mmCIF file of C-alpha atoms in Angstrom:
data_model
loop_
_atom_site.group_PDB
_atom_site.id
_atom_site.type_symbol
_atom_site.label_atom_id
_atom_site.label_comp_id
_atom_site.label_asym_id
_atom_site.label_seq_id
_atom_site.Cartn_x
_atom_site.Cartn_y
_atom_site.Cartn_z
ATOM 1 C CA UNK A 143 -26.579 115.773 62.851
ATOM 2 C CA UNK A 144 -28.902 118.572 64.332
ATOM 3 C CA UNK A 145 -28.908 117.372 67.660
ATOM 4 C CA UNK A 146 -31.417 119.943 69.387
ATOM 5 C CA UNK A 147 -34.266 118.925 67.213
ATOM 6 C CA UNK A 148 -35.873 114.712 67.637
ATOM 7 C CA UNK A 149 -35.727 113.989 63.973
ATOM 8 C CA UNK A 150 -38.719 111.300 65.020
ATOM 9 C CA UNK A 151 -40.958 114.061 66.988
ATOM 10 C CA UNK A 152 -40.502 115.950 63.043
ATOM 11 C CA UNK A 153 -41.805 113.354 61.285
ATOM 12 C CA UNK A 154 -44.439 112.933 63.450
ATOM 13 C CA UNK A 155 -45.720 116.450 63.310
ATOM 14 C CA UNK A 156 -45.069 116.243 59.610
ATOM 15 C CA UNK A 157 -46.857 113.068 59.075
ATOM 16 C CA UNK A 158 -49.700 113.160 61.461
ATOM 17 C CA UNK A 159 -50.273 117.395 61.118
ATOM 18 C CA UNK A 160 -49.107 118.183 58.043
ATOM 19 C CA UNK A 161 -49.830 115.793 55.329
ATOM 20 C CA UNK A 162 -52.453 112.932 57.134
ATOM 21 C CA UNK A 163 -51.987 110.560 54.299
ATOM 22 C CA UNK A 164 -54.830 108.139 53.914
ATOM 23 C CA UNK A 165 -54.060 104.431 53.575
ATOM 24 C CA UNK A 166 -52.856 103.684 50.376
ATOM 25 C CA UNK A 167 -51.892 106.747 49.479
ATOM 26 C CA UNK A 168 -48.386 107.722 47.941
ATOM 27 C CA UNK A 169 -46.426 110.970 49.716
ATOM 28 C CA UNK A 170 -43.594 111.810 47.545
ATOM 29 C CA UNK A 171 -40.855 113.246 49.983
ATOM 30 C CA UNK A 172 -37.985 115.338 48.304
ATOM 31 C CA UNK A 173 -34.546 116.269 49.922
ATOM 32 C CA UNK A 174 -30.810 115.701 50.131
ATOM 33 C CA UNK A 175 -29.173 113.106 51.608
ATOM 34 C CA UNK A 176 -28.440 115.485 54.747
ATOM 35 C CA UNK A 177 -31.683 114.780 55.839
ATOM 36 C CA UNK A 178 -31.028 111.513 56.448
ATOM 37 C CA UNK A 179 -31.977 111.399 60.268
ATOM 38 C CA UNK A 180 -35.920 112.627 58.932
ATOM 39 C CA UNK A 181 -36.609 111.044 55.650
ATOM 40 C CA UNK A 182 -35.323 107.479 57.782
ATOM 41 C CA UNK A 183 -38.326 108.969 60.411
ATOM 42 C CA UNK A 184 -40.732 109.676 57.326
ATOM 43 C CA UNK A 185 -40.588 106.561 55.870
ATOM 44 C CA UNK A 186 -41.321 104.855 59.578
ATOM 45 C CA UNK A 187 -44.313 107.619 59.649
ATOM 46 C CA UNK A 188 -45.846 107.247 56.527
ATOM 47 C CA UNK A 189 -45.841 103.430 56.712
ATOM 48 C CA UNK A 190 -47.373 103.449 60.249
ATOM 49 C CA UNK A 191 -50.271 105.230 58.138
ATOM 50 C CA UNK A 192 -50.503 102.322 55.894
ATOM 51 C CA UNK A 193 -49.349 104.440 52.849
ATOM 52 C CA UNK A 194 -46.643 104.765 50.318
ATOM 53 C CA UNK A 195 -43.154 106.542 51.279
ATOM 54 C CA UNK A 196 -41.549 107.581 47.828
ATOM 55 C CA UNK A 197 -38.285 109.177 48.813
ATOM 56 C CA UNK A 198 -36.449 111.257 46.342
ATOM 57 C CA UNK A 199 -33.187 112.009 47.327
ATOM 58 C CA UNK A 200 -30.721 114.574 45.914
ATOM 59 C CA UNK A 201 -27.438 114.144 45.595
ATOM 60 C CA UNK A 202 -24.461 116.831 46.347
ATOM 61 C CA UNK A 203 -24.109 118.890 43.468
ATOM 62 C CA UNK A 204 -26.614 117.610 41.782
ATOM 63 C CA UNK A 205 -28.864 120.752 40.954
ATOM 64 C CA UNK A 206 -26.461 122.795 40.010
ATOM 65 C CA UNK A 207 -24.981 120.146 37.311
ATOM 66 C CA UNK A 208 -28.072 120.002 36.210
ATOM 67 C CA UNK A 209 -28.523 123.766 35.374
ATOM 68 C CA UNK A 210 -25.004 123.636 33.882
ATOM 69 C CA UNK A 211 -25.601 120.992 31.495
ATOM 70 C CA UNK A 212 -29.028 120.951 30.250
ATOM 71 C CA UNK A 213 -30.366 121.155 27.400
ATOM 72 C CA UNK A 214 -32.863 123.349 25.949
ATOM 73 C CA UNK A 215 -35.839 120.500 26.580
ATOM 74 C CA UNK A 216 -34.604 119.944 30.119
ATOM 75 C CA UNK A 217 -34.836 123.423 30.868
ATOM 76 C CA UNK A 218 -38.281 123.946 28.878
ATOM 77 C CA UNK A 219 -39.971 120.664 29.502
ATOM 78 C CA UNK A 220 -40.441 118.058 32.342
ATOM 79 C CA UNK A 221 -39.765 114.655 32.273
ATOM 80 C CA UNK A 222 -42.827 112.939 31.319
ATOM 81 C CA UNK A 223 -41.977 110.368 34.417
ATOM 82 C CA UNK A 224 -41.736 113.574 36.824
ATOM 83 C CA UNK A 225 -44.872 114.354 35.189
ATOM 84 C CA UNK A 226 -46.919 111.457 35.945
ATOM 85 C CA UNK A 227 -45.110 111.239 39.588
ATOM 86 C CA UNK A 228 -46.784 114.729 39.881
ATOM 87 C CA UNK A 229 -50.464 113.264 38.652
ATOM 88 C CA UNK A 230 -50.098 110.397 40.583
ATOM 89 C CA UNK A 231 -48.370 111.450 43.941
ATOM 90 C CA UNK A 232 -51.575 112.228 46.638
ATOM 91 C CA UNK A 233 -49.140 114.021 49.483
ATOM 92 C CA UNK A 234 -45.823 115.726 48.250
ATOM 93 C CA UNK A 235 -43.072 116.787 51.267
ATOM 94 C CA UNK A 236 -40.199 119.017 50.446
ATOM 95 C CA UNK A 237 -37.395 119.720 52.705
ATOM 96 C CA UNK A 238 -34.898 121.891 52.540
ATOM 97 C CA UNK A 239 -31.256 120.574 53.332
ATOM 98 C CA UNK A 240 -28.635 122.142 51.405
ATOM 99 C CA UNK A 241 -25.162 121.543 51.363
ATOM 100 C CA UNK A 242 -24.215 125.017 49.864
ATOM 101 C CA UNK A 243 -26.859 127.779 50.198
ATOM 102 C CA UNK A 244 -25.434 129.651 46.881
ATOM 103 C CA UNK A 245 -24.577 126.685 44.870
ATOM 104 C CA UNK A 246 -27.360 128.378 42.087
ATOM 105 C CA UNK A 247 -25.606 132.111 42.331
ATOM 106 C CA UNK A 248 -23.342 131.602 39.359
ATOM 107 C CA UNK A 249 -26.148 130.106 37.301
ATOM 108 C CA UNK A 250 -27.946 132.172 34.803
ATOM 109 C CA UNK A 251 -31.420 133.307 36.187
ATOM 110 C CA UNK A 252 -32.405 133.110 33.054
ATOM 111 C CA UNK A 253 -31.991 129.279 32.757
ATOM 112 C CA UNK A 254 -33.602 129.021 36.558
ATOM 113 C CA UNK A 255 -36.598 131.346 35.057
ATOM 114 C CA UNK A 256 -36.914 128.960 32.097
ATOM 115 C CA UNK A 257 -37.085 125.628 34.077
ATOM 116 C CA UNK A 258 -39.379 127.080 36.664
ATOM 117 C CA UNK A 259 -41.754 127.941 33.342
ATOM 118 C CA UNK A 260 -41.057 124.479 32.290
ATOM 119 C CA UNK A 261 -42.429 123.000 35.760
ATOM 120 C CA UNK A 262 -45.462 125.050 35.811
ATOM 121 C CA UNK A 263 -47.819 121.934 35.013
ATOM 122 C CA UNK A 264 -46.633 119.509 37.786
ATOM 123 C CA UNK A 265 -46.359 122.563 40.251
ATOM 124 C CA UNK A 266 -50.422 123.319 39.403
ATOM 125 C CA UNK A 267 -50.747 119.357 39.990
ATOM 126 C CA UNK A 268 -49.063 119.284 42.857
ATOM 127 C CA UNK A 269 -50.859 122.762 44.750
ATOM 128 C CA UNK A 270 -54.132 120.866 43.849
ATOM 129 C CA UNK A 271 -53.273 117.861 46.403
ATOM 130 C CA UNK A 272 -51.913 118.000 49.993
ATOM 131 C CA UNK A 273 -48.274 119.185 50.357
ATOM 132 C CA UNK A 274 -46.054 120.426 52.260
ATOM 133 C CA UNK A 275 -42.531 122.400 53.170
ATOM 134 C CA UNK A 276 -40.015 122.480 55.269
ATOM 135 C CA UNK A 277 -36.488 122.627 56.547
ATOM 136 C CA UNK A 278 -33.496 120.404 57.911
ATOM 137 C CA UNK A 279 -30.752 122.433 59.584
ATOM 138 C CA UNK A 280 -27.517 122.354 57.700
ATOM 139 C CA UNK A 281 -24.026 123.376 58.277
ATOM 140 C CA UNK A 282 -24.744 125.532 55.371
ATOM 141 C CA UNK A 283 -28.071 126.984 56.888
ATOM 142 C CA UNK A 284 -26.524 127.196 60.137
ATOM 143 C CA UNK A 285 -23.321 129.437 58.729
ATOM 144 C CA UNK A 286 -26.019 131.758 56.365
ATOM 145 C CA UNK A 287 -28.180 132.111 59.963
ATOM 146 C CA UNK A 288 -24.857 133.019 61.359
ATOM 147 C CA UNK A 289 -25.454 130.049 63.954
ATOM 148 C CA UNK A 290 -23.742 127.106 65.286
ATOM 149 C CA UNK A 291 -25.430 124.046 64.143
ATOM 150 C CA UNK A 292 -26.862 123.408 67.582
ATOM 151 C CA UNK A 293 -28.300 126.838 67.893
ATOM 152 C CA UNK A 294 -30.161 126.627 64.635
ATOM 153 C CA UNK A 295 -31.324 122.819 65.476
ATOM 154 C CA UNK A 296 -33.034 124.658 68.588
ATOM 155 C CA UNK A 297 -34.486 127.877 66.198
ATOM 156 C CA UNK A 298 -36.132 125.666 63.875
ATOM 157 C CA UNK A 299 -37.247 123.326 67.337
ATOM 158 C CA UNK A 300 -39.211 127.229 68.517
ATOM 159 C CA UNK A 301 -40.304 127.404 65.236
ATOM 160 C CA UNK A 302 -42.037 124.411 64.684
ATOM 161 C CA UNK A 303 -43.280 124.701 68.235
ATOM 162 C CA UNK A 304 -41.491 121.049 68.618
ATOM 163 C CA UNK A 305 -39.955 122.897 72.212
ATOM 164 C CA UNK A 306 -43.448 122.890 73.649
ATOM 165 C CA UNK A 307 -44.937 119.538 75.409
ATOM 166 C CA UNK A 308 -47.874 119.510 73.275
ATOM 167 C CA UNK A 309 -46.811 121.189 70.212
ATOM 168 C CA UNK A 310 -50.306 120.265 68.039
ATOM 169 C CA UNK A 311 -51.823 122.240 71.038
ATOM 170 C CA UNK A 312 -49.543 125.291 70.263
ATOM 171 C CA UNK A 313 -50.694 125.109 66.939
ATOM 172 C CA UNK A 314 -54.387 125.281 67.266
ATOM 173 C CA UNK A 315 -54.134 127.918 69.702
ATOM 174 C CA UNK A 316 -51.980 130.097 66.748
ATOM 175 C CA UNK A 317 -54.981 128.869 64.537
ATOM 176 C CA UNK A 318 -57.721 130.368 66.498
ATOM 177 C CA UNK A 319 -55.625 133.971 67.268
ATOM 178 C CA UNK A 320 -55.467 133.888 63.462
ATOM 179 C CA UNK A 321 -58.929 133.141 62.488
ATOM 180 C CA UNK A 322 -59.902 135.742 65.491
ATOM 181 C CA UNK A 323 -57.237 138.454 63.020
ATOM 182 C CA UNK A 324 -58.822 137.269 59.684
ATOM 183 C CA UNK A 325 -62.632 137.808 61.293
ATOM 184 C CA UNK A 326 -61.119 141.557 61.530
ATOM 185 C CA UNK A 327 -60.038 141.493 58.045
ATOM 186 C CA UNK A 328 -62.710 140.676 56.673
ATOM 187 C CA UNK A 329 -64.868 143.081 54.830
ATOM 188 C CA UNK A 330 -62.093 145.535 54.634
ATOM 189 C CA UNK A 331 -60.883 147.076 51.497
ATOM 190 C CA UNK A 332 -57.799 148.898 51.754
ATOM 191 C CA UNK A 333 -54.291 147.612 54.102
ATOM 192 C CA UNK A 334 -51.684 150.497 54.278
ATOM 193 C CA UNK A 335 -47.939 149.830 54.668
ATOM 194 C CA UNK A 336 -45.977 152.502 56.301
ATOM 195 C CA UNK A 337 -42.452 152.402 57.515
ATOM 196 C CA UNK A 338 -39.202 153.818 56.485
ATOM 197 C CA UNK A 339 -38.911 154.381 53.182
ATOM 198 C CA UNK A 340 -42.150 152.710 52.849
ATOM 199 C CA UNK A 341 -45.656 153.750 52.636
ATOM 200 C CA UNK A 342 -47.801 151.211 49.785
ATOM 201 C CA UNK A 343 -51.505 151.120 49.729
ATOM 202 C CA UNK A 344 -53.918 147.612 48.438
ATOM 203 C CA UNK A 345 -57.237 146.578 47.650
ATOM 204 C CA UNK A 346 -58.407 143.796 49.169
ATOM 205 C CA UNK A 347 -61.767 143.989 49.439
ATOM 206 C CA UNK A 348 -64.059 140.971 48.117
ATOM 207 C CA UNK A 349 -60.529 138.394 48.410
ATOM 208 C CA UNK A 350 -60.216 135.358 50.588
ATOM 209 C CA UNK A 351 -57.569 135.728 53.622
ATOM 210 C CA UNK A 352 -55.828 132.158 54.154
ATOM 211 C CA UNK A 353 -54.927 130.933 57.660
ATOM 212 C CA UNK A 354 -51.800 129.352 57.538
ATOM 213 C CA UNK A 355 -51.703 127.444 60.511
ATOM 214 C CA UNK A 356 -48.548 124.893 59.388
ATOM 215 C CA UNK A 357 -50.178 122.284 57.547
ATOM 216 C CA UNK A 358 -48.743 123.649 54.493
ATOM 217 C CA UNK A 359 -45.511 125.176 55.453
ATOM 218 C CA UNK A 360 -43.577 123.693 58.612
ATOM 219 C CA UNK A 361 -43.432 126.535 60.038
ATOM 220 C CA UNK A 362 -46.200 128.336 59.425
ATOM 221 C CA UNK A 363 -47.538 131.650 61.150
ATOM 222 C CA UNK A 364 -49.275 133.938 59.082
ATOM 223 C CA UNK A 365 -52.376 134.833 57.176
ATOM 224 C CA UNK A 366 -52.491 135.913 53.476
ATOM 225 C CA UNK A 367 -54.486 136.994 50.646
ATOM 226 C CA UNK A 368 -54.078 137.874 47.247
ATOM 227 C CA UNK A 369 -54.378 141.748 46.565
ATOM 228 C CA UNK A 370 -56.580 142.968 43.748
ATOM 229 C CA UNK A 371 -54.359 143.069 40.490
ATOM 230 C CA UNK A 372 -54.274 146.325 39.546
ATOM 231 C CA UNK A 373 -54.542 147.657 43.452
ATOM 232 C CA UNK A 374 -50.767 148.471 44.774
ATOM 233 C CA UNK A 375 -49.936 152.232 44.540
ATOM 234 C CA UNK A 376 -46.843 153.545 45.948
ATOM 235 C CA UNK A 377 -43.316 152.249 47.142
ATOM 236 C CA UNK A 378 -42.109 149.411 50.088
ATOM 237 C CA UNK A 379 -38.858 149.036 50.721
ATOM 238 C CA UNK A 380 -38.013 145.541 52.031
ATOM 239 C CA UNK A 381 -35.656 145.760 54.645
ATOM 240 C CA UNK A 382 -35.392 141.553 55.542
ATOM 241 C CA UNK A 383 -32.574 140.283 53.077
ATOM 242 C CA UNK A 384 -33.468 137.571 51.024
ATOM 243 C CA UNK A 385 -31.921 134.532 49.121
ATOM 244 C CA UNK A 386 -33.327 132.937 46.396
ATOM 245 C CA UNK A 387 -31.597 130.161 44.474
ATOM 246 C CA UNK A 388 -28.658 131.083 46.695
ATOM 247 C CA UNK A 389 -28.154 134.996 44.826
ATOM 248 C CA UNK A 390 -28.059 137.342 47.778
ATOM 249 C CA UNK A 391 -30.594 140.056 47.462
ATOM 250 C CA UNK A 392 -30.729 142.929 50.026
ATOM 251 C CA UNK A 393 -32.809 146.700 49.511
ATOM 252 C CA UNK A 394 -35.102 146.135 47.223
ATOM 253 C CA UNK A 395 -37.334 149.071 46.714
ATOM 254 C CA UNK A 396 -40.351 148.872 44.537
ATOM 255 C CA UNK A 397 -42.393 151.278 43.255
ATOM 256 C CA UNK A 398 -46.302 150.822 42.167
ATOM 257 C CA UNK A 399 -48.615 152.297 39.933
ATOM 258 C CA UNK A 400 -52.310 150.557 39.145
ATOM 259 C CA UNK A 401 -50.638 147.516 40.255
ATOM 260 C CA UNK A 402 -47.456 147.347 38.660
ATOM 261 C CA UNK A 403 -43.672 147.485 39.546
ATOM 262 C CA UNK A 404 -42.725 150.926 37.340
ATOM 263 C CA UNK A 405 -39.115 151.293 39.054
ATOM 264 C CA UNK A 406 -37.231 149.207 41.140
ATOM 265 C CA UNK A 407 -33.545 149.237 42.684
ATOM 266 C CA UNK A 408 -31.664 146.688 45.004
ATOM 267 C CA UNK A 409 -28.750 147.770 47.087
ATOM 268 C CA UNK A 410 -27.284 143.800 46.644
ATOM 269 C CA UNK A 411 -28.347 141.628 43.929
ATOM 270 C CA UNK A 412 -29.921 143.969 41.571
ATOM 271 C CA UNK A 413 -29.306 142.110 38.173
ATOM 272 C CA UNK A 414 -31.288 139.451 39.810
ATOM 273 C CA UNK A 415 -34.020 141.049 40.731
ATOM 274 C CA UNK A 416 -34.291 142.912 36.842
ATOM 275 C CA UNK A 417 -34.360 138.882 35.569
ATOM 276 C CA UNK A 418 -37.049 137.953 38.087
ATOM 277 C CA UNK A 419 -39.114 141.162 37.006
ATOM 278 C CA UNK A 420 -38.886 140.045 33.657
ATOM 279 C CA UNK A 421 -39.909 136.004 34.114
ATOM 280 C CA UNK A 422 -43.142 136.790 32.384
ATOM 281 C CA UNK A 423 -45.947 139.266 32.179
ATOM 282 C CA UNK A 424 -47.499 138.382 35.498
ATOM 283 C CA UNK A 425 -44.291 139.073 37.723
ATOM 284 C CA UNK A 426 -44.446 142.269 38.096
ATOM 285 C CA UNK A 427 -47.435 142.119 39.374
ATOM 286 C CA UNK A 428 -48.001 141.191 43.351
ATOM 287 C CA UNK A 429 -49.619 137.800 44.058
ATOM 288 C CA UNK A 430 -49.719 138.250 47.752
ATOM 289 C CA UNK A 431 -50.202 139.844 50.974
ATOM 290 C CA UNK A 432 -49.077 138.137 54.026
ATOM 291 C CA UNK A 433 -48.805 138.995 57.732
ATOM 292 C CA UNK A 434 -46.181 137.477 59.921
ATOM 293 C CA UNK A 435 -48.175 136.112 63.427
ATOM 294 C CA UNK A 436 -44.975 133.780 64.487
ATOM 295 C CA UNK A 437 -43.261 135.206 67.619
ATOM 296 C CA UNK A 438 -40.698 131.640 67.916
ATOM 297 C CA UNK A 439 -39.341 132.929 65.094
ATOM 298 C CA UNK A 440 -37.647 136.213 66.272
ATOM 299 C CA UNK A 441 -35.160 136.675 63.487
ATOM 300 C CA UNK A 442 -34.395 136.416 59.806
ATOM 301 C CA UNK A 443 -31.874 133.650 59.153
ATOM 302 C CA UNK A 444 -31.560 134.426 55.144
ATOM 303 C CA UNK A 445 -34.455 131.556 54.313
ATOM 304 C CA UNK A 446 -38.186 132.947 53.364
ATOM 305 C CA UNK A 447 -39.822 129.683 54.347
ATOM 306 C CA UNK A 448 -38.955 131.285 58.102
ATOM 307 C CA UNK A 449 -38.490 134.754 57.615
ATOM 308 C CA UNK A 450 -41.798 135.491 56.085
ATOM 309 C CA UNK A 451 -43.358 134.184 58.990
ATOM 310 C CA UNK A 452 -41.461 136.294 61.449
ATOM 311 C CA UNK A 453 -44.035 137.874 63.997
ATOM 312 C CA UNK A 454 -44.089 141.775 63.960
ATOM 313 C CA UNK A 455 -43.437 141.787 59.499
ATOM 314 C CA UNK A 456 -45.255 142.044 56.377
ATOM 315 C CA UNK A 457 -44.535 140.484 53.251
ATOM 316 C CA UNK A 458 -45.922 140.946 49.728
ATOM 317 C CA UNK A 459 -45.089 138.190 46.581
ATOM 318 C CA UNK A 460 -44.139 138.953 42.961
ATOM 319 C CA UNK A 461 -45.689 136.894 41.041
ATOM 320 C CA UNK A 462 -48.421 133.927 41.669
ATOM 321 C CA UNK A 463 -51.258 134.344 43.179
ATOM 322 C CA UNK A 464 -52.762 131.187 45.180
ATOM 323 C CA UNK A 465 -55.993 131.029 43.720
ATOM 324 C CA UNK A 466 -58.233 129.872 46.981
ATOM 325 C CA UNK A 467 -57.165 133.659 47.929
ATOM 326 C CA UNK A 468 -59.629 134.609 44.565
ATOM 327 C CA UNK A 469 -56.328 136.097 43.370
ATOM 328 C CA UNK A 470 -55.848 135.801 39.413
ATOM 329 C CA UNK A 471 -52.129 136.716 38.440
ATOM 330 C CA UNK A 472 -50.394 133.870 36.852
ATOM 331 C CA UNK A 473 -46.509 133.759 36.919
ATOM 332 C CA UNK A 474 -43.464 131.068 36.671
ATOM 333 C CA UNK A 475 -42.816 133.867 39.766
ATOM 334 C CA UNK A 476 -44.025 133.469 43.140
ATOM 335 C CA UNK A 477 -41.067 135.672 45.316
ATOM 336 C CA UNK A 478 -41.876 136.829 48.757
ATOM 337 C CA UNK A 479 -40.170 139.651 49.839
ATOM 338 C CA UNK A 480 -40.499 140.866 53.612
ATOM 339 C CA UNK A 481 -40.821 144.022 55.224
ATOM 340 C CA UNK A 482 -39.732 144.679 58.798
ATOM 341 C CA UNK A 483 -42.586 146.339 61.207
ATOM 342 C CA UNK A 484 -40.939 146.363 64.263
ATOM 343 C CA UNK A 485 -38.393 149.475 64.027
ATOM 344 C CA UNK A 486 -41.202 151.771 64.226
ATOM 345 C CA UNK A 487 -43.949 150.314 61.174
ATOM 346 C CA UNK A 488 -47.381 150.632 60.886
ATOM 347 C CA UNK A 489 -49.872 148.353 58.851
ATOM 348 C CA UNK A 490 -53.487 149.893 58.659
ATOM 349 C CA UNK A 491 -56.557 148.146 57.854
ATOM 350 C CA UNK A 492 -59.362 150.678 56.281
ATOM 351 C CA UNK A 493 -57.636 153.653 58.418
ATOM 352 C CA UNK A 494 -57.298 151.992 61.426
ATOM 353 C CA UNK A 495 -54.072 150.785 63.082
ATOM 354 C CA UNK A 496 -53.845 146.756 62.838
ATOM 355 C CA UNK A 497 -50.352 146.441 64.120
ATOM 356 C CA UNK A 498 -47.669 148.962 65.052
ATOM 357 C CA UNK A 499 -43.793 148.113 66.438
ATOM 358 C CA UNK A 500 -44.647 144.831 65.540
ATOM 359 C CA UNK A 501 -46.902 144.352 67.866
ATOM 360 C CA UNK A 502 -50.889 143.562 66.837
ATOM 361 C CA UNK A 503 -54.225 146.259 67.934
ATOM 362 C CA UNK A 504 -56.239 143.998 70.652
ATOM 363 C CA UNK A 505 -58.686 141.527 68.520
#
């Protein structure tokens, strides 16, 4: 059990923060069974609000059985049932609380690329209501982090801002130093990216920037936007590791031209990366801008739910654009991939300096 962090002050902050379910309505919550201490605290949460708990729990081993053994309609199509949970479902939780971070690495991305295809209608249900993510240490988490159990009980505890005495105080006061940064973004038109091995140019100009203030991802720290289409010129190399489905990625370097990956290279997990270029037309094109603002977070612990919030980094996604951002690339894709300002990085808005080391301009 991850002692450092009150499984009932999570649920709380989830429940009354994140998701505010009306009475009546039904929250579909999704983990595995280690999460046991929480989803027993969501249910208690969620009822308090006079609403539905639906709990869906998963059970060791079960994902990656299921990616073994499908079929070519389980892997293309949903289950009509999942479907209408999707349609019906008015507040959706996920939590992440694995048991083996790379239990997906041996799968075929293809078959991971298909299913996520084969999801994209309940996922587009399911960003149209309330929802949100976030995380439940793990042994497993805690050995990819490269920390004890305890120690990463008490990271995700800064994170959340659950260490503070009034942590919905904490954060409203990130929300307003975030609105105060988007009031400077807006109206301009070009951000520049420059560190080593790095220097990438976008349009911006006439987009929406998001604050992400932890309603929809627990944590949360960072504002975003989705860069014009055809905008990105040049190469970033992203120097925070990353893990998706469990495959170890590490060095990727992209290159740009009118918006478009035209080469790319990984130093780890390079085959992966070519399959995720190649989900569908729209992912290799970038979705995304974000911009870290989280200082409780002060290092990467191999999960992008954290890392890309990381205070002092940049991050740009492959893929999906969120469409409140006025962004218009579709893609089965949506892969954020995180660039470290701190060594010595710039990011530039219109020319001037925004934040350098890390470390923001005044506002």
């Amino acid at each position: 059990m991850a002692s450092e962090l009150s499984a009932e002050a999570f649920a709380d902050l989830l429940v009354g923060y994140c998701l505010e379910p009306e009475p009546g309505d039904q929250v579909l919550v999704r983990s595995t069974d280690l999460a046991t201490p929480l989803l027993v605290e969501l249910q208690r949460a969620i009822l308090q609000r006079d609403a539905w708990p639906l709990i869906r729990v998963e059970l060791p081993g079960q994902t990656e059985g299921f990616y073994r053994h499908a079929k070519d309609r389980h892997l293309d199509e949903l289950s009509p049932l999942a479907l209408e949970e999707a349609r019906q479902a008015q507040r959706s939780l996920s939590i992440q609380a694995p048991e083996d971070t790379s239990a997906l690495a041996e799968i075929d991305p293809e078959r991971l690329a298909r299913a996520a295809r084969g999801r994209h209608e309940a996922r587009e249900l399911t960003l149209q209501r309330r929802w949100a993510t976030t995380l439940w240490p793990t042994a497993a988490l805690a050995d990819q982090a490269g920390m004890s159990l305890r120690e990463l009980s008490a990271f995700v505890a800064r994170a959340t801002f659950l260490d503070r005495k009034d942590p919905l105080r904490a954060w409203s006061g990130l929300r307003d130093f975030q609105a105060r940064l988007i009031e400077r973004l807006q109206g301009v038109e070009e951000l520049r990216i420059e560190a080593e091995g790095t220097d990438l140019t976008l349009r911006v100009g006439g987009r929406t920037w998001v604050n992400s203030d932890g309603r929809r991802n627990m944590p949360s720290g960072e504002v975003f936007t989705g860069p014009l289409e055809s905008s990105a010129t040049g190469t970033i190399r992203y120097t925070v590791p990353s893990s998706p489905a469990g495959v170890d990625v590490a060095g990727v370097e992209l290159t740009f031209r009118d918006g478009e990956v035209v080469e790319h290279r990984a130093d780890v997990g390079g085959e992966y990366l070519e399959r995720a270029l190649a989900t569908d037309d729209g992912a290799r094109f970038l979705g995304e801008v974000g911009i870290g603002t989280n200082f409780g977070i002060d290092r990467a612990i191999g999960v992008i739910l954290f890392d890309e919030k990381i205070g002092g980094t940049v991050h740009t996604a492959l893929g999906r654009s969120y469409p409140e951002t006025g962004g218009t690339n579709e893609s089965a894709l949506h892969w954020d991939l995180i660039c470290d300002l701190r060594p010595g990085g710039r990011l530039y808005a219109d020319g001037e300096v925004l934040q350098e080391n890390g470390r923001f301009a005044p506002l």
